[in-house]
Amino acid sequence: MEKRDYYEVLGVARDASAAEIKRAYRKLARTYHPDVNKEADADQKFKELSEAYEVLSDDNQRARYDQFGHQDPSQGGGGFGGAEGFGDIFDMFFGGGRRQDPNAPRKGQDLQYVEEIDFMEAFAGVEKVITIPVEEDCGTCHGSGAKPGTHPETCKRCGGSGHINVEQNTMFGRVVNQTTCSTCHGRGQIVKEPCETCRGAGRVRKNKDVRVKIPAGIDNGQQIRLAGKGEAGVNGGPFGDLYVVVRVREHELFERVDDHIVMDMPLTFTQATLGDEIEVPTVHGKVSLKIPAGTQTGSRFRLRGKGMPNVRSGHHGDQYVNVVIITPKNLTDRQKELLREFNEISDEKGVEEQHEGVFSRIKTFFTG
């Protein structure tokens, strides 16, 4: 099979700097290293990456590669990339020399769950029961993966370590590279008679009900951590954690801004002109609000302490009421007559003086 271009393998341009080549290798190596990626072709991809990096990271080798490609005559006809498995390069960068014992206890995976609640539930707080799919130790084999009455056997090839040492001759000399044991696939044990319930996996997937208390004042996007409610640990390790992300549905009247609430309040022309006392809805219930005579559209009134509680301190924000004056429609003839009469006897000069700046700018616009 023909080798791919080394620059293509690393995903860099042919004029890439040494730093760019190094960054590209580090990023891809994290993805395809056999200790991280268990896909069938991950090992081969990692070898290809390491081979490309070995050549392009060395100025002399890179210069020869740019001139001759893979068929470098100075390599005795073999070209570049004669050695396989450059795990030692990964170890130098990422400290991979220490391999974790495959049979050591490991914490279970953390889980995330999104729970949607309505606006008033966020205000008051609520308790929910959520159902999450989790992996737990098989109840039949108690996590061993072996049929009841039998036991897993230590892998003879790797001695239970889950990896083997492979000696290789490279341009740096003779090196020892650790690779995942292909017999036990890194587990360190072999199950000859698998459990019929979990088919040798040692774990089963099931749904679990979890009760979560959502505190008053929680905001959209905030999350709650439930320690020990995630996946079961491996080899007797502790459970992972569950993170519940809260989504708050929009309210038909209220809009939340931090711990404050903003709402639009419609007023009639008469209410705004003469003043009135109205009832305003809040998350705490109805509140009386005095509207002074001559209130303009866009005016804002503040209701102290009528906002949302802060999820940490419990202190309530405020509610802001924005005035929107509603223009009447479908007037009767009598109403139209009264409005015309009102307009005729209105002191237009007084109105202009009250809004002198606006009228002045309008006149300037038309007259230039």
Short mmCIF file of C-alpha atoms in Angstrom, two decimals:
data_model
loop_
_atom_site.label_atom_id
_atom_site.label_comp_id
_atom_site.label_asym_id
_atom_site.label_seq_id
_atom_site.Cartn_x
_atom_site.Cartn_y
_atom_site.Cartn_z
CA MET A 1 0.00 0.00 0.00
CA GLU A 2 1.45 3.35 -1.07
CA LYS A 3 2.42 5.68 1.77
CA ARG A 4 0.50 8.91 2.19
CA ASP A 5 2.25 12.24 1.99
CA TYR A 6 3.61 13.12 5.45
CA TYR A 7 2.28 16.68 5.30
CA GLU A 8 -1.16 15.29 4.45
CA VAL A 9 -0.94 12.84 7.37
CA LEU A 10 -0.32 15.68 9.85
CA GLY A 11 -2.73 18.04 8.10
CA VAL A 12 -0.20 20.86 7.67
CA ALA A 13 1.04 22.91 4.71
CA ARG A 14 4.40 22.10 3.14
CA ASP A 15 5.80 25.41 4.45
CA ALA A 16 4.55 24.77 8.00
CA SER A 17 6.89 25.82 10.81
CA ALA A 18 8.42 23.37 13.25
CA ALA A 19 6.03 24.62 15.95
CA GLU A 20 2.99 24.06 13.70
CA ILE A 21 4.14 20.53 12.90
CA LYS A 22 4.64 19.78 16.60
CA ARG A 23 1.19 21.14 17.53
CA ALA A 24 -0.47 19.12 14.77
CA TYR A 25 1.23 15.93 15.90
CA ARG A 26 0.37 16.43 19.57
CA LYS A 27 -3.30 17.02 18.75
CA LEU A 28 -3.65 13.98 16.49
CA ALA A 29 -1.56 11.74 18.75
CA ARG A 30 -3.95 12.35 21.62
CA THR A 31 -6.78 11.18 19.37
CA TYR A 32 -5.22 8.04 17.91
CA HIS A 33 -2.86 6.75 20.61
CA PRO A 34 -3.82 3.09 21.30
CA ASP A 35 -4.11 3.78 25.02
CA VAL A 36 -6.87 6.31 24.29
CA ASN A 37 -8.53 5.16 21.06
CA LYS A 38 -9.80 1.58 20.96
CA GLU A 39 -10.86 1.61 17.29
CA ALA A 40 -9.43 -1.19 15.17
CA ASP A 41 -7.27 1.06 12.97
CA ALA A 42 -6.14 3.48 15.71
CA ASP A 43 -2.80 1.72 16.17
CA GLN A 44 -2.02 1.92 12.46
CA LYS A 45 -3.00 5.60 12.29
CA PHE A 46 -0.81 6.38 15.28
CA LYS A 47 2.16 4.64 13.68
CA GLU A 48 1.57 6.67 10.50
CA LEU A 49 1.43 9.90 12.52
CA SER A 50 4.57 9.07 14.46
CA GLU A 51 6.45 8.16 11.30
CA ALA A 52 5.46 11.44 9.66
CA TYR A 53 6.43 13.45 12.72
CA GLU A 54 9.78 11.69 13.08
CA VAL A 55 10.75 12.79 9.57
CA LEU A 56 9.24 16.30 9.45
CA SER A 57 10.46 17.29 12.91
CA ASP A 58 14.09 16.73 11.90
CA ASP A 59 15.47 19.46 9.60
CA ASN A 60 17.83 17.14 7.71
CA GLN A 61 15.27 14.37 7.19
CA ARG A 62 12.62 16.91 6.20
CA ALA A 63 14.94 18.45 3.60
CA ARG A 64 15.64 15.01 2.09
CA TYR A 65 11.94 14.15 2.16
CA ASP A 66 11.04 17.42 0.40
CA GLN A 67 13.58 16.55 -2.32
CA PHE A 68 13.09 12.80 -2.78
CA GLY A 69 9.73 12.01 -1.17
CA HIS A 70 9.49 8.53 0.34
CA GLN A 71 12.25 7.13 -1.91
CA ASP A 72 15.28 8.68 -0.22
CA PRO A 73 18.40 7.05 -1.78
CA SER A 74 20.41 7.65 1.41
CA GLN A 75 18.11 5.16 3.21
CA GLY A 76 19.40 2.20 1.19
CA GLY A 77 16.27 1.83 -0.91
CA GLY A 78 14.01 1.49 2.09
CA GLY A 79 12.98 5.12 2.11
CA PHE A 80 11.57 6.83 5.20
CA GLY A 81 9.59 5.12 7.91
CA GLY A 82 11.31 1.75 8.20
CA ALA A 83 10.52 1.42 11.94
CA GLU A 84 7.04 0.76 13.29
CA GLY A 85 5.35 1.92 16.48
CA PHE A 86 6.75 5.17 17.83
CA GLY A 87 4.99 5.07 21.19
CA ASP A 88 8.20 6.34 22.82
CA ILE A 89 7.71 9.70 21.04
CA PHE A 90 4.24 10.00 22.57
CA ASP A 91 5.70 9.08 25.95
CA MET A 92 8.30 11.83 25.70
CA PHE A 93 5.60 14.44 25.05
CA PHE A 94 2.80 13.24 27.31
CA GLY A 95 4.48 11.21 30.04
CA GLY A 96 3.02 7.93 28.83
CA GLY A 97 5.79 5.82 30.35
CA ARG A 98 3.64 5.00 33.34
CA ARG A 99 0.90 2.58 32.39
CA GLN A 100 -2.15 2.24 34.58
CA ASP A 101 -2.84 -1.16 36.04
CA PRO A 102 -5.89 -2.41 34.06
CA ASN A 103 -7.21 -4.13 37.19
CA ALA A 104 -6.84 -1.12 39.48
CA PRO A 105 -10.05 0.57 40.74
CA ARG A 106 -11.18 3.42 38.50
CA LYS A 107 -13.87 6.03 39.01
CA GLY A 108 -16.98 5.65 36.85
CA GLN A 109 -17.84 8.03 34.03
CA ASP A 110 -19.55 11.33 34.82
CA LEU A 111 -22.94 11.81 33.16
CA GLN A 112 -24.89 14.84 32.00
CA TYR A 113 -28.66 15.21 31.84
CA VAL A 114 -30.77 18.15 30.63
CA GLU A 115 -33.94 18.87 32.61
CA GLU A 116 -36.47 21.45 31.37
CA ILE A 117 -38.61 23.34 33.90
CA ASP A 118 -41.03 26.25 33.62
CA PHE A 119 -40.40 29.81 34.77
CA MET A 120 -42.38 29.58 38.00
CA GLU A 121 -40.64 26.33 38.98
CA ALA A 122 -37.34 28.18 38.61
CA PHE A 123 -38.71 30.92 40.88
CA ALA A 124 -39.99 28.66 43.65
CA GLY A 125 -37.65 25.67 43.28
CA VAL A 126 -38.87 22.17 42.55
CA GLU A 127 -38.01 18.52 43.08
CA LYS A 128 -37.87 16.24 40.04
CA VAL A 129 -37.37 12.54 39.46
CA ILE A 130 -35.32 11.95 36.34
CA THR A 131 -34.57 8.66 34.60
CA ILE A 132 -31.07 8.16 33.23
CA PRO A 133 -29.47 5.23 31.39
CA VAL A 134 -26.35 4.02 33.23
CA GLU A 135 -23.91 1.15 33.11
CA GLU A 136 -23.61 -0.84 36.32
CA ASP A 137 -21.83 -4.00 37.41
CA CYS A 138 -23.67 -7.08 36.20
CA GLY A 139 -25.71 -8.56 39.03
CA THR A 140 -25.09 -12.10 37.82
CA CYS A 141 -21.29 -12.10 37.69
CA HIS A 142 -20.78 -9.07 39.99
CA GLY A 143 -18.65 -7.34 37.39
CA SER A 144 -16.18 -10.13 36.66
CA GLY A 145 -17.64 -10.96 33.25
CA ALA A 146 -17.23 -14.68 34.01
CA LYS A 147 -19.99 -17.25 34.23
CA PRO A 148 -21.02 -17.94 37.86
CA GLY A 149 -18.78 -20.65 39.31
CA THR A 150 -15.84 -19.63 37.11
CA HIS A 151 -13.26 -16.85 37.33
CA PRO A 152 -11.29 -14.72 34.85
CA GLU A 153 -7.76 -15.95 34.27
CA THR A 154 -4.67 -13.77 34.23
CA CYS A 155 -3.48 -13.20 30.67
CA LYS A 156 -0.37 -15.31 30.15
CA ARG A 157 1.00 -13.14 27.38
CA CYS A 158 1.17 -9.88 29.35
CA GLY A 159 1.15 -11.34 32.87
CA GLY A 160 -1.92 -9.32 33.77
CA SER A 161 -0.40 -5.90 33.00
CA GLY A 162 -2.52 -5.30 29.90
CA HIS A 163 0.48 -4.31 27.78
CA ILE A 164 3.61 -5.86 26.35
CA ASN A 165 7.10 -4.53 25.61
CA VAL A 166 8.31 -4.63 22.02
CA GLU A 167 11.99 -4.01 21.22
CA GLN A 168 12.71 -2.17 17.98
CA ASN A 169 15.77 -0.92 16.13
CA THR A 170 15.43 2.75 15.19
CA MET A 171 17.72 5.53 14.10
CA PHE A 172 17.93 6.44 17.80
CA GLY A 173 19.18 2.98 18.66
CA ARG A 174 17.38 0.05 20.21
CA VAL A 175 14.23 1.20 22.02
CA VAL A 176 11.50 -0.54 23.97
CA ASN A 177 7.94 0.40 23.10
CA GLN A 178 4.93 -0.58 25.20
CA THR A 179 1.80 -1.59 23.28
CA THR A 180 -1.61 -2.87 24.30
CA CYS A 181 -1.74 -6.64 24.65
CA SER A 182 -3.64 -8.02 21.67
CA THR A 183 -4.65 -11.19 23.55
CA CYS A 184 -6.57 -9.57 26.43
CA HIS A 185 -7.04 -6.16 24.70
CA GLY A 186 -5.53 -4.33 27.66
CA ARG A 187 -7.71 -5.92 30.34
CA GLY A 188 -4.98 -8.12 31.83
CA GLN A 189 -7.49 -10.96 32.18
CA ILE A 190 -9.18 -13.47 29.90
CA VAL A 191 -12.71 -14.73 30.40
CA LYS A 192 -13.00 -18.23 28.98
CA GLU A 193 -16.62 -18.82 30.02
CA PRO A 194 -18.50 -15.51 29.67
CA CYS A 195 -21.46 -14.59 31.83
CA GLU A 196 -24.68 -15.12 29.88
CA THR A 197 -26.28 -11.95 31.25
CA CYS A 198 -23.59 -9.44 30.26
CA ARG A 199 -21.83 -11.64 27.67
CA GLY A 200 -18.50 -11.20 29.37
CA ALA A 201 -18.57 -7.42 29.58
CA GLY A 202 -19.06 -7.40 33.33
CA ARG A 203 -21.48 -4.49 33.04
CA VAL A 204 -25.08 -4.02 31.94
CA ARG A 205 -27.05 -0.93 30.87
CA LYS A 206 -30.18 -0.08 32.79
CA ASN A 207 -32.42 2.88 33.59
CA LYS A 208 -32.09 4.46 37.02
CA ASP A 209 -34.41 6.96 38.71
CA VAL A 210 -32.65 9.84 40.43
CA ARG A 211 -34.31 12.47 42.62
CA VAL A 212 -32.92 15.99 42.14
CA LYS A 213 -33.77 19.11 44.11
CA ILE A 214 -33.68 22.21 41.91
CA PRO A 215 -33.12 25.29 44.10
CA ALA A 216 -35.24 28.44 43.94
CA GLY A 217 -33.77 31.07 41.64
CA ILE A 218 -31.86 28.73 39.34
CA ASP A 219 -31.18 30.33 35.98
CA ASN A 220 -31.26 28.90 32.48
CA GLY A 221 -28.09 26.91 31.72
CA GLN A 222 -26.97 26.46 35.32
CA GLN A 223 -26.17 22.91 36.42
CA ILE A 224 -26.48 20.84 39.56
CA ARG A 225 -23.84 18.26 40.54
CA LEU A 226 -25.05 15.04 42.13
CA ALA A 227 -21.99 13.28 43.53
CA GLY A 228 -21.89 9.53 43.02
CA LYS A 229 -24.95 9.39 40.75
CA GLY A 230 -23.05 8.71 37.52
CA GLU A 231 -21.72 5.47 36.03
CA ALA A 232 -20.53 2.68 38.33
CA GLY A 233 -16.79 2.52 38.90
CA VAL A 234 -14.56 -0.15 37.38
CA ASN A 235 -12.90 -2.83 39.50
CA GLY A 236 -14.60 -1.55 42.63
CA GLY A 237 -13.84 2.11 41.95
CA PRO A 238 -16.21 4.91 43.07
CA PHE A 239 -19.25 6.01 41.08
CA GLY A 240 -18.96 8.98 38.76
CA ASP A 241 -21.02 12.15 39.18
CA LEU A 242 -24.22 13.31 37.49
CA TYR A 243 -24.51 16.88 36.21
CA VAL A 244 -28.07 18.08 35.66
CA VAL A 245 -28.21 21.07 33.28
CA VAL A 246 -31.40 23.11 33.81
CA ARG A 247 -33.27 24.69 30.91
CA VAL A 248 -35.95 27.24 31.90
CA ARG A 249 -38.86 27.72 29.51
CA GLU A 250 -39.76 31.31 28.60
CA HIS A 251 -42.69 32.99 30.36
CA GLU A 252 -45.50 34.69 28.49
CA LEU A 253 -45.21 37.88 30.59
CA PHE A 254 -41.88 37.94 32.37
CA GLU A 255 -38.34 38.17 31.07
CA ARG A 256 -35.44 37.43 33.40
CA VAL A 257 -32.31 39.64 33.39
CA ASP A 258 -29.86 38.37 36.00
CA ASP A 259 -32.02 38.26 39.17
CA HIS A 260 -34.37 40.97 37.91
CA ILE A 261 -37.64 40.58 36.02
CA VAL A 262 -38.76 42.88 33.21
CA MET A 263 -42.29 43.10 31.82
CA ASP A 264 -44.32 45.36 29.53
CA MET A 265 -47.50 46.87 31.02
CA PRO A 266 -50.13 48.23 28.61
CA LEU A 267 -51.95 51.45 29.62
CA THR A 268 -54.79 53.23 27.92
CA PHE A 269 -54.40 56.79 26.68
CA THR A 270 -56.71 57.93 29.49
CA GLN A 271 -54.77 56.11 32.22
CA ALA A 272 -51.48 57.55 31.05
CA THR A 273 -52.91 61.06 30.74
CA LEU A 274 -54.94 61.29 33.95
CA GLY A 275 -53.00 58.82 36.09
CA ASP A 276 -54.36 55.68 37.71
CA GLU A 277 -53.71 52.97 40.26
CA ILE A 278 -53.36 49.55 38.64
CA GLU A 279 -52.60 45.97 39.62
CA VAL A 280 -49.38 44.56 38.23
CA PRO A 281 -48.66 40.79 38.07
CA THR A 282 -45.40 39.61 39.64
CA VAL A 283 -43.96 36.19 40.48
CA HIS A 284 -44.89 37.01 44.08
CA GLY A 285 -48.53 37.80 43.25
CA LYS A 286 -50.43 40.98 42.33
CA VAL A 287 -48.95 44.33 43.38
CA SER A 288 -50.60 47.77 43.36
CA LEU A 289 -48.80 50.44 41.31
CA LYS A 290 -49.63 54.16 41.07
CA ILE A 291 -49.35 55.62 37.58
CA PRO A 292 -48.79 59.40 37.75
CA ALA A 293 -50.65 61.74 35.39
CA GLY A 294 -48.79 62.46 32.16
CA THR A 295 -46.93 59.14 32.04
CA GLN A 296 -45.24 58.64 28.67
CA THR A 297 -44.79 55.42 26.75
CA GLY A 298 -41.40 53.89 27.58
CA SER A 299 -41.55 55.01 31.22
CA ARG A 300 -40.20 52.43 33.64
CA PHE A 301 -41.31 51.72 37.19
CA ARG A 302 -39.35 49.69 39.73
CA LEU A 303 -40.86 47.22 42.17
CA ARG A 304 -38.19 46.50 44.76
CA GLY A 305 -37.66 42.92 45.84
CA LYS A 306 -40.22 41.53 43.38
CA GLY A 307 -37.68 39.75 41.18
CA MET A 308 -36.11 36.29 41.27
CA PRO A 309 -34.23 34.95 44.30
CA ASN A 310 -30.48 34.60 43.88
CA VAL A 311 -29.70 30.89 43.86
CA ARG A 312 -26.79 31.37 46.28
CA SER A 313 -27.75 34.23 48.60
CA GLY A 314 -31.53 34.00 48.38
CA HIS A 315 -31.70 37.80 47.96
CA HIS A 316 -34.47 38.86 45.55
CA GLY A 317 -33.90 41.11 42.59
CA ASP A 318 -36.39 43.77 41.43
CA GLN A 319 -39.15 43.85 38.86
CA TYR A 320 -39.15 46.57 36.21
CA VAL A 321 -42.45 47.58 34.61
CA ASN A 322 -42.15 49.18 31.16
CA VAL A 323 -45.15 51.31 30.15
CA VAL A 324 -46.65 50.75 26.71
CA ILE A 325 -49.49 53.12 25.83
CA ILE A 326 -52.12 51.45 23.67
CA THR A 327 -53.68 53.47 20.85
CA PRO A 328 -57.45 52.79 20.71
CA LYS A 329 -58.94 51.19 17.59
CA ASN A 330 -62.50 50.96 16.17
CA LEU A 331 -63.65 54.23 17.75
CA THR A 332 -67.30 55.21 17.67
CA ASP A 333 -68.36 58.42 15.99
CA ARG A 334 -68.93 60.00 19.40
CA GLN A 335 -65.43 59.05 20.56
CA LYS A 336 -63.90 60.49 17.41
CA GLU A 337 -65.88 63.70 17.90
CA LEU A 338 -64.65 64.06 21.47
CA LEU A 339 -61.04 63.48 20.44
CA ARG A 340 -61.28 66.13 17.72
CA GLU A 341 -62.77 68.52 20.24
CA PHE A 342 -59.97 67.67 22.67
CA ASN A 343 -57.40 68.32 19.98
CA GLU A 344 -58.92 71.71 19.14
CA ILE A 345 -58.85 72.97 22.71
CA SER A 346 -55.42 71.47 23.51
CA ASP A 347 -52.57 73.86 24.12
CA GLU A 348 -50.35 72.83 21.23
CA LYS A 349 -47.79 75.40 22.21
CA GLY A 350 -47.57 73.86 25.66
CA VAL A 351 -47.01 70.43 24.12
CA GLU A 352 -44.22 71.80 21.94
CA GLU A 353 -42.55 73.44 24.92
CA GLN A 354 -42.76 70.19 26.86
CA HIS A 355 -40.94 68.35 24.04
CA GLU A 356 -38.96 71.28 22.73
CA GLY A 357 -35.92 69.23 21.76
CA VAL A 358 -37.86 66.73 19.66
CA PHE A 359 -39.96 69.33 17.83
CA SER A 360 -36.89 71.43 17.18
CA ARG A 361 -35.05 68.54 15.52
CA ILE A 362 -38.08 67.72 13.38
CA LYS A 363 -38.42 71.32 12.15
CA THR A 364 -34.71 71.44 11.35
CA PHE A 365 -35.00 68.23 9.34
CA PHE A 366 -37.73 69.67 7.09
CA THR A 367 -36.35 73.22 6.78
CA GLY A 368 -32.70 72.32 6.56
#
